[in-house]
Structure formats: structure tokens, C-alpha cells
PDB file of N, CA and C in Angstrom:
ATOM      1  N   MET A   1      21.997   7.277  31.043  1.00  0.00           N
ATOM      2  CA  MET A   1      22.181   8.709  31.143  1.00  0.00           C
ATOM      3  C   MET A   1      21.127   9.271  32.090  1.00  0.00           C
ATOM      4  N   THR A   2      21.541  10.055  33.020  1.00  0.00           N
ATOM      5  CA  THR A   2      20.631  10.785  33.888  1.00  0.00           C
ATOM      6  C   THR A   2      20.440  12.174  33.303  1.00  0.00           C
ATOM      7  N   ALA A   3      19.192  12.556  33.096  1.00  0.00           N
ATOM      8  CA  ALA A   3      18.896  13.845  32.476  1.00  0.00           C
ATOM      9  C   ALA A   3      18.871  14.951  33.517  1.00  0.00           C
ATOM     10  N   SER A   4      19.528  16.045  33.213  1.00  0.00           N
ATOM     11  CA  SER A   4      19.457  17.258  34.032  1.00  0.00           C
ATOM     12  C   SER A   4      18.533  18.229  33.315  1.00  0.00           C
ATOM     13  N   TRP A   5      17.366  18.440  33.864  1.00  0.00           N
ATOM     14  CA  TRP A   5      16.357  19.265  33.220  1.00  0.00           C
ATOM     15  C   TRP A   5      16.504  20.729  33.613  1.00  0.00           C
ATOM     16  N   ARG A   6      16.202  21.612  32.649  1.00  0.00           N
ATOM     17  CA  ARG A   6      16.143  23.033  32.944  1.00  0.00           C
ATOM     18  C   ARG A   6      14.972  23.620  32.170  1.00  0.00           C
ATOM     19  N   THR A   7      14.348  24.610  32.762  1.00  0.00           N
ATOM     20  CA  THR A   7      13.197  25.264  32.148  1.00  0.00           C
ATOM     21  C   THR A   7      13.689  26.373  31.225  1.00  0.00           C
ATOM     22  N   VAL A   8      13.157  26.378  29.994  1.00  0.00           N
ATOM     23  CA  VAL A   8      13.566  27.373  28.997  1.00  0.00           C
ATOM     24  C   VAL A   8      12.327  27.921  28.289  1.00  0.00           C
ATOM     25  N   THR A   9      12.496  29.057  27.663  1.00  0.00           N
ATOM     26  CA  THR A   9      11.456  29.652  26.825  1.00  0.00           C
ATOM     27  C   THR A   9      11.862  29.460  25.379  1.00  0.00           C
ATOM     28  N   VAL A  10      10.932  28.931  24.578  1.00  0.00           N
ATOM     29  CA  VAL A  10      11.205  28.703  23.157  1.00  0.00           C
ATOM     30  C   VAL A  10      10.113  29.339  22.317  1.00  0.00           C
ATOM     31  N   HIS A  11      10.482  29.720  21.114  1.00  0.00           N
ATOM     32  CA  HIS A  11       9.532  30.272  20.151  1.00  0.00           C
ATOM     33  C   HIS A  11       9.254  29.173  19.136  1.00  0.00           C
ATOM     34  N   ARG A  12       8.026  28.686  19.151  1.00  0.00           N
ATOM     35  CA  ARG A  12       7.676  27.586  18.251  1.00  0.00           C
ATOM     36  C   ARG A  12       6.206  27.668  17.876  1.00  0.00           C
ATOM     37  N   TYR A  13       5.921  27.273  16.660  1.00  0.00           N
ATOM     38  CA  TYR A  13       4.552  27.227  16.147  1.00  0.00           C
ATOM     39  C   TYR A  13       3.823  28.563  16.295  1.00  0.00           C
ATOM     40  N   GLY A  14       4.548  29.672  16.144  1.00  0.00           N
ATOM     41  CA  GLY A  14       3.947  30.988  16.181  1.00  0.00           C
ATOM     42  C   GLY A  14       3.642  31.524  17.568  1.00  0.00           C
ATOM     43  N   ARG A  15       4.180  30.875  18.593  1.00  0.00           N
ATOM     44  CA  ARG A  15       3.939  31.362  19.960  1.00  0.00           C
ATOM     45  C   ARG A  15       5.186  31.139  20.807  1.00  0.00           C
ATOM     46  N   THR A  16       5.165  31.683  22.002  1.00  0.00           N
ATOM     47  CA  THR A  16       6.261  31.497  22.944  1.00  0.00           C
ATOM     48  C   THR A  16       5.791  30.525  24.020  1.00  0.00           C
ATOM     49  N   ASP A  17       6.550  29.458  24.247  1.00  0.00           N
ATOM     50  CA  ASP A  17       6.197  28.421  25.207  1.00  0.00           C
ATOM     51  C   ASP A  17       7.320  28.210  26.205  1.00  0.00           C
ATOM     52  N   THR A  18       6.967  27.718  27.359  1.00  0.00           N
ATOM     53  CA  THR A  18       7.947  27.313  28.358  1.00  0.00           C
ATOM     54  C   THR A  18       7.941  25.795  28.430  1.00  0.00           C
ATOM     55  N   VAL A  19       9.102  25.208  28.253  1.00  0.00           N
ATOM     56  CA  VAL A  19       9.253  23.757  28.314  1.00  0.00           C
ATOM     57  C   VAL A  19      10.506  23.438  29.121  1.00  0.00           C
ATOM     58  N   ALA A  20      10.655  22.192  29.474  1.00  0.00           N
ATOM     59  CA  ALA A  20      11.892  21.744  30.107  1.00  0.00           C
ATOM     60  C   ALA A  20      12.696  20.983  29.062  1.00  0.00           C
ATOM     61  N   VAL A  21      14.005  21.199  29.020  1.00  0.00           N
ATOM     62  CA  VAL A  21      14.870  20.475  28.099  1.00  0.00           C
ATOM     63  C   VAL A  21      16.019  19.841  28.871  1.00  0.00           C
ATOM     64  N   ALA A  22      16.453  18.721  28.368  1.00  0.00           N
ATOM     65  CA  ALA A  22      17.652  18.058  28.871  1.00  0.00           C
ATOM     66  C   ALA A  22      18.489  17.729  27.652  1.00  0.00           C
ATOM     67  N   VAL A  23      19.739  18.075  27.699  1.00  0.00           N
ATOM     68  CA  VAL A  23      20.629  17.863  26.564  1.00  0.00           C
ATOM     69  C   VAL A  23      21.721  16.889  26.968  1.00  0.00           C
ATOM     70  N   ALA A  24      21.919  15.860  26.153  1.00  0.00           N
ATOM     71  CA  ALA A  24      23.024  14.935  26.378  1.00  0.00           C
ATOM     72  C   ALA A  24      24.285  15.630  25.898  1.00  0.00           C
ATOM     73  N   MET A  25      25.094  16.079  26.820  1.00  0.00           N
ATOM     74  CA  MET A  25      26.270  16.854  26.463  1.00  0.00           C
ATOM     75  C   MET A  25      27.418  15.986  25.959  1.00  0.00           C
ATOM     76  N   THR A  26      27.259  14.681  26.030  1.00  0.00           N
ATOM     77  CA  THR A  26      28.277  13.801  25.491  1.00  0.00           C
ATOM     78  C   THR A  26      27.864  13.365  24.100  1.00  0.00           C
ATOM     79  N   ASP A  27      28.823  13.036  23.284  1.00  0.00           N
ATOM     80  CA  ASP A  27      28.516  12.556  21.941  1.00  0.00           C
ATOM     81  C   ASP A  27      27.761  11.237  22.040  1.00  0.00           C
ATOM     82  N   CYS A  28      26.843  11.041  21.112  1.00  0.00           N
ATOM     83  CA  CYS A  28      26.105   9.790  21.082  1.00  0.00           C
ATOM     84  C   CYS A  28      25.836   9.429  19.624  1.00  0.00           C
ATOM     85  N   LEU A  29      25.435   8.205  19.401  1.00  0.00           N
ATOM     86  CA  LEU A  29      25.095   7.727  18.068  1.00  0.00           C
ATOM     87  C   LEU A  29      23.627   7.334  18.048  1.00  0.00           C
ATOM     88  N   TRP A  30      22.942   7.666  16.953  1.00  0.00           N
ATOM     89  CA  TRP A  30      21.554   7.277  16.777  1.00  0.00           C
ATOM     90  C   TRP A  30      21.541   6.402  15.527  1.00  0.00           C
ATOM     91  N   TYR A  31      21.510   5.109  15.746  1.00  0.00           N
ATOM     92  CA  TYR A  31      21.600   4.180  14.628  1.00  0.00           C
ATOM     93  C   TYR A  31      20.362   4.265  13.750  1.00  0.00           C
ATOM     94  N   GLY A  32      20.544   4.030  12.491  1.00  0.00           N
ATOM     95  CA  GLY A  32      19.449   4.094  11.537  1.00  0.00           C
ATOM     96  C   GLY A  32      19.788   5.101  10.461  1.00  0.00           C
ATOM     97  N   ALA A  33      18.930   6.083  10.297  1.00  0.00           N
ATOM     98  CA  ALA A  33      19.095   7.071   9.228  1.00  0.00           C
ATOM     99  C   ALA A  33      20.391   7.864   9.352  1.00  0.00           C
ATOM    100  N   PHE A  34      20.894   8.055  10.579  1.00  0.00           N
ATOM    101  CA  PHE A  34      22.098   8.850  10.772  1.00  0.00           C
ATOM    102  C   PHE A  34      23.377   8.018  10.712  1.00  0.00           C
ATOM    103  N   GLY A  35      23.257   6.702  10.558  1.00  0.00           N
ATOM    104  CA  GLY A  35      24.434   5.847  10.473  1.00  0.00           C
ATOM    105  C   GLY A  35      25.302   5.986  11.704  1.00  0.00           C
ATOM    106  N   ASP A  36      26.573   6.265  11.490  1.00  0.00           N
ATOM    107  CA  ASP A  36      27.486   6.395  12.628  1.00  0.00           C
ATOM    108  C   ASP A  36      27.872   7.854  12.894  1.00  0.00           C
ATOM    109  N   ALA A  37      27.000   8.796  12.481  1.00  0.00           N
ATOM    110  CA  ALA A  37      27.269  10.217  12.706  1.00  0.00           C
ATOM    111  C   ALA A  37      27.077  10.561  14.179  1.00  0.00           C
ATOM    112  N   ALA A  38      28.073  11.187  14.763  1.00  0.00           N
ATOM    113  CA  ALA A  38      27.962  11.625  16.159  1.00  0.00           C
ATOM    114  C   ALA A  38      27.004  12.808  16.238  1.00  0.00           C
ATOM    115  N   GLY A  39      26.300  12.911  17.348  1.00  0.00           N
ATOM    116  CA  GLY A  39      25.359  14.008  17.483  1.00  0.00           C
ATOM    117  C   GLY A  39      25.017  14.282  18.923  1.00  0.00           C
ATOM    118  N   ARG A  40      23.961  15.025  19.109  1.00  0.00           N
ATOM    119  CA  ARG A  40      23.502  15.441  20.433  1.00  0.00           C
ATOM    120  C   ARG A  40      22.018  15.094  20.558  1.00  0.00           C
ATOM    121  N   LEU A  41      21.651  14.584  21.705  1.00  0.00           N
ATOM    122  CA  LEU A  41      20.267  14.229  21.987  1.00  0.00           C
ATOM    123  C   LEU A  41      19.652  15.303  22.875  1.00  0.00           C
ATOM    124  N   VAL A  42      18.483  15.812  22.472  1.00  0.00           N
ATOM    125  CA  VAL A  42      17.758  16.823  23.248  1.00  0.00           C
ATOM    126  C   VAL A  42      16.405  16.227  23.611  1.00  0.00           C
ATOM    127  N   LEU A  43      16.120  16.140  24.906  1.00  0.00           N
ATOM    128  CA  LEU A  43      14.825  15.666  25.381  1.00  0.00           C
ATOM    129  C   LEU A  43      13.978  16.871  25.745  1.00  0.00           C
ATOM    130  N   VAL A  44      12.687  16.820  25.413  1.00  0.00           N
ATOM    131  CA  VAL A  44      11.773  17.922  25.687  1.00  0.00           C
ATOM    132  C   VAL A  44      10.631  17.411  26.548  1.00  0.00           C
ATOM    133  N   ARG A  45      10.340  18.144  27.606  1.00  0.00           N
ATOM    134  CA  ARG A  45       9.236  17.804  28.505  1.00  0.00           C
ATOM    135  C   ARG A  45       8.275  18.984  28.564  1.00  0.00           C
ATOM    136  N   GLU A  46       7.024  18.733  28.226  1.00  0.00           N
ATOM    137  CA  GLU A  46       5.996  19.760  28.284  1.00  0.00           C
ATOM    138  C   GLU A  46       5.574  19.996  29.735  1.00  0.00           C
ATOM    139  N   PRO A  47       5.050  21.192  30.033  1.00  0.00           N
ATOM    140  CA  PRO A  47       4.549  21.444  31.388  1.00  0.00           C
ATOM    141  C   PRO A  47       3.473  20.425  31.755  1.00  0.00           C
ATOM    142  N   GLY A  48       3.506  19.953  32.973  1.00  0.00           N
ATOM    143  CA  GLY A  48       2.515  18.984  33.432  1.00  0.00           C
ATOM    144  C   GLY A  48       2.938  17.540  33.273  1.00  0.00           C
ATOM    145  N   THR A  49       4.017  17.292  32.538  1.00  0.00           N
ATOM    146  CA  THR A  49       4.517  15.934  32.406  1.00  0.00           C
ATOM    147  C   THR A  49       5.329  15.612  33.651  1.00  0.00           C
ATOM    148  N   GLY A  50       4.896  14.617  34.394  1.00  0.00           N
ATOM    149  CA  GLY A  50       5.545  14.311  35.664  1.00  0.00           C
ATOM    150  C   GLY A  50       6.796  13.468  35.548  1.00  0.00           C
ATOM    151  N   THR A  51       6.827  12.594  34.592  1.00  0.00           N
ATOM    152  CA  THR A  51       7.983  11.718  34.428  1.00  0.00           C
ATOM    153  C   THR A  51       8.326  11.591  32.956  1.00  0.00           C
ATOM    154  N   GLY A  52       9.513  11.152  32.690  1.00  0.00           N
ATOM    155  CA  GLY A  52       9.929  10.916  31.310  1.00  0.00           C
ATOM    156  C   GLY A  52      10.034  12.183  30.490  1.00  0.00           C
ATOM    157  N   TYR A  53       9.735  12.050  29.204  1.00  0.00           N
ATOM    158  CA  TYR A  53       9.828  13.171  28.280  1.00  0.00           C
ATOM    159  C   TYR A  53       8.772  13.003  27.207  1.00  0.00           C
ATOM    160  N   ASP A  54       8.480  14.084  26.488  1.00  0.00           N
ATOM    161  CA  ASP A  54       7.455  14.063  25.446  1.00  0.00           C
ATOM    162  C   ASP A  54       8.025  13.954  24.045  1.00  0.00           C
ATOM    163  N   LEU A  55       9.268  14.393  23.871  1.00  0.00           N
ATOM    164  CA  LEU A  55       9.862  14.421  22.536  1.00  0.00           C
ATOM    165  C   LEU A  55      11.365  14.243  22.658  1.00  0.00           C
ATOM    166  N   ALA A  56      11.931  13.401  21.803  1.00  0.00           N
ATOM    167  CA  ALA A  56      13.385  13.236  21.732  1.00  0.00           C
ATOM    168  C   ALA A  56      13.835  13.721  20.361  1.00  0.00           C
ATOM    169  N   LEU A  57      14.794  14.640  20.351  1.00  0.00           N
ATOM    170  CA  LEU A  57      15.334  15.177  19.102  1.00  0.00           C
ATOM    171  C   LEU A  57      16.818  14.849  19.028  1.00  0.00           C
ATOM    172  N   PHE A  58      17.257  14.408  17.870  1.00  0.00           N
ATOM    173  CA  PHE A  58      18.668  14.133  17.649  1.00  0.00           C
ATOM    174  C   PHE A  58      19.159  15.080  16.579  1.00  0.00           C
ATOM    175  N   THR A  59      20.319  15.681  16.808  1.00  0.00           N
ATOM    176  CA  THR A  59      20.904  16.582  15.822  1.00  0.00           C
ATOM    177  C   THR A  59      22.393  16.292  15.681  1.00  0.00           C
ATOM    178  N   THR A  60      22.898  16.459  14.483  1.00  0.00           N
ATOM    179  CA  THR A  60      24.337  16.344  14.267  1.00  0.00           C
ATOM    180  C   THR A  60      25.040  17.663  14.554  1.00  0.00           C
ATOM    181  N   ASP A  61      24.270  18.704  14.822  1.00  0.00           N
ATOM    182  CA  ASP A  61      24.824  20.002  15.215  1.00  0.00           C
ATOM    183  C   ASP A  61      25.087  19.961  16.720  1.00  0.00           C
ATOM    184  N   ARG A  62      26.344  19.773  17.084  1.00  0.00           N
ATOM    185  CA  ARG A  62      26.690  19.629  18.495  1.00  0.00           C
ATOM    186  C   ARG A  62      27.071  20.958  19.150  1.00  0.00           C
ATOM    187  N   THR A  63      26.811  22.070  18.465  1.00  0.00           N
ATOM    188  CA  THR A  63      27.149  23.372  19.032  1.00  0.00           C
ATOM    189  C   THR A  63      25.915  24.171  19.464  1.00  0.00           C
ATOM    190  N   SER A  64      24.743  23.837  18.955  1.00  0.00           N
ATOM    191  CA  SER A  64      23.532  24.584  19.284  1.00  0.00           C
ATOM    192  C   SER A  64      23.011  24.226  20.670  1.00  0.00           C
ATOM    193  N   THR A  65      22.332  25.178  21.289  1.00  0.00           N
ATOM    194  CA  THR A  65      21.698  24.922  22.581  1.00  0.00           C
ATOM    195  C   THR A  65      20.443  24.078  22.376  1.00  0.00           C
ATOM    196  N   GLY A  66      19.950  23.522  23.454  1.00  0.00           N
ATOM    197  CA  GLY A  66      18.710  22.748  23.391  1.00  0.00           C
ATOM    198  C   GLY A  66      17.544  23.580  22.885  1.00  0.00           C
ATOM    199  N   GLU A  67      17.488  24.853  23.324  1.00  0.00           N
ATOM    200  CA  GLU A  67      16.417  25.739  22.887  1.00  0.00           C
ATOM    201  C   GLU A  67      16.423  25.915  21.374  1.00  0.00           C
ATOM    202  N   HIS A  68      17.600  26.115  20.807  1.00  0.00           N
ATOM    203  CA  HIS A  68      17.692  26.313  19.356  1.00  0.00           C
ATOM    204  C   HIS A  68      17.294  25.057  18.602  1.00  0.00           C
ATOM    205  N   VAL A  69      17.638  23.906  19.123  1.00  0.00           N
ATOM    206  CA  VAL A  69      17.255  22.647  18.468  1.00  0.00           C
ATOM    207  C   VAL A  69      15.734  22.510  18.467  1.00  0.00           C
ATOM    208  N   VAL A  70      15.091  22.815  19.579  1.00  0.00           N
ATOM    209  CA  VAL A  70      13.624  22.744  19.659  1.00  0.00           C
ATOM    210  C   VAL A  70      12.998  23.726  18.686  1.00  0.00           C
ATOM    211  N   GLU A  71      13.497  24.948  18.624  1.00  0.00           N
ATOM    212  CA  GLU A  71      12.945  25.957  17.708  1.00  0.00           C
ATOM    213  C   GLU A  71      13.121  25.562  16.249  1.00  0.00           C
ATOM    214  N   ARG A  72      14.285  25.016  15.904  1.00  0.00           N
ATOM    215  CA  ARG A  72      14.516  24.567  14.524  1.00  0.00           C
ATOM    216  C   ARG A  72      13.567  23.430  14.169  1.00  0.00           C
ATOM    217  N   TYR A  73      13.344  22.520  15.087  1.00  0.00           N
ATOM    218  CA  TYR A  73      12.422  21.409  14.851  1.00  0.00           C
ATOM    219  C   TYR A  73      11.031  21.939  14.539  1.00  0.00           C
ATOM    220  N   ALA A  74      10.586  22.943  15.299  1.00  0.00           N
ATOM    221  CA  ALA A  74       9.246  23.493  15.113  1.00  0.00           C
ATOM    222  C   ALA A  74       9.108  24.237  13.783  1.00  0.00           C
ATOM    223  N   GLU A  75      10.213  24.684  13.203  1.00  0.00           N
ATOM    224  CA  GLU A  75      10.181  25.420  11.931  1.00  0.00           C
ATOM    225  C   GLU A  75      10.083  24.500  10.717  1.00  0.00           C
ATOM    226  N   ARG A  76      10.335  23.242  10.886  1.00  0.00           N
ATOM    227  CA  ARG A  76      10.391  22.341   9.742  1.00  0.00           C
ATOM    228  C   ARG A  76       9.051  22.130   9.095  1.00  0.00           C
TER     229      ARG A  76
END
């Protein structure tokens, strides 16, 4: 999968941050705790990260935007 990154503003940990997110818009499986549940993969890149990503989030909610997934993760 080639990631298409976009810069977004998210509200997390009591502050507003700018991060880059890439969302796998195709269904995928994350073996293990999620079994064979289809979901969406959201990659998060912090400012200053030149390559790769800093955080990978998997959700079975395939309707939320990448920003909402990041914000929900920070609320847990």
C-alpha cells in the first residue's frame, strides 16, 4: 500500500495539534485480537518525521475520518 498523506488538525490530550494522516481506504484485516473483522488502517505521522509513520491505528469503524480515529484514540 502506498500512503497518501494529508495534514490535519486534531484535538488530542487537551490541546490542538497538526499531524499528517494516511488512511487505507480499502478494507483490510488485522489478524490477532480482531480476528477476521474488516476495518480501516490509519497511519499517523508527527511533524518532523521524515519517513514512515509514528503510530498505526486500526478501527472496525470504516465510516469515520482519520482525524476522528486519532481523536478517539487520544480519549481512551
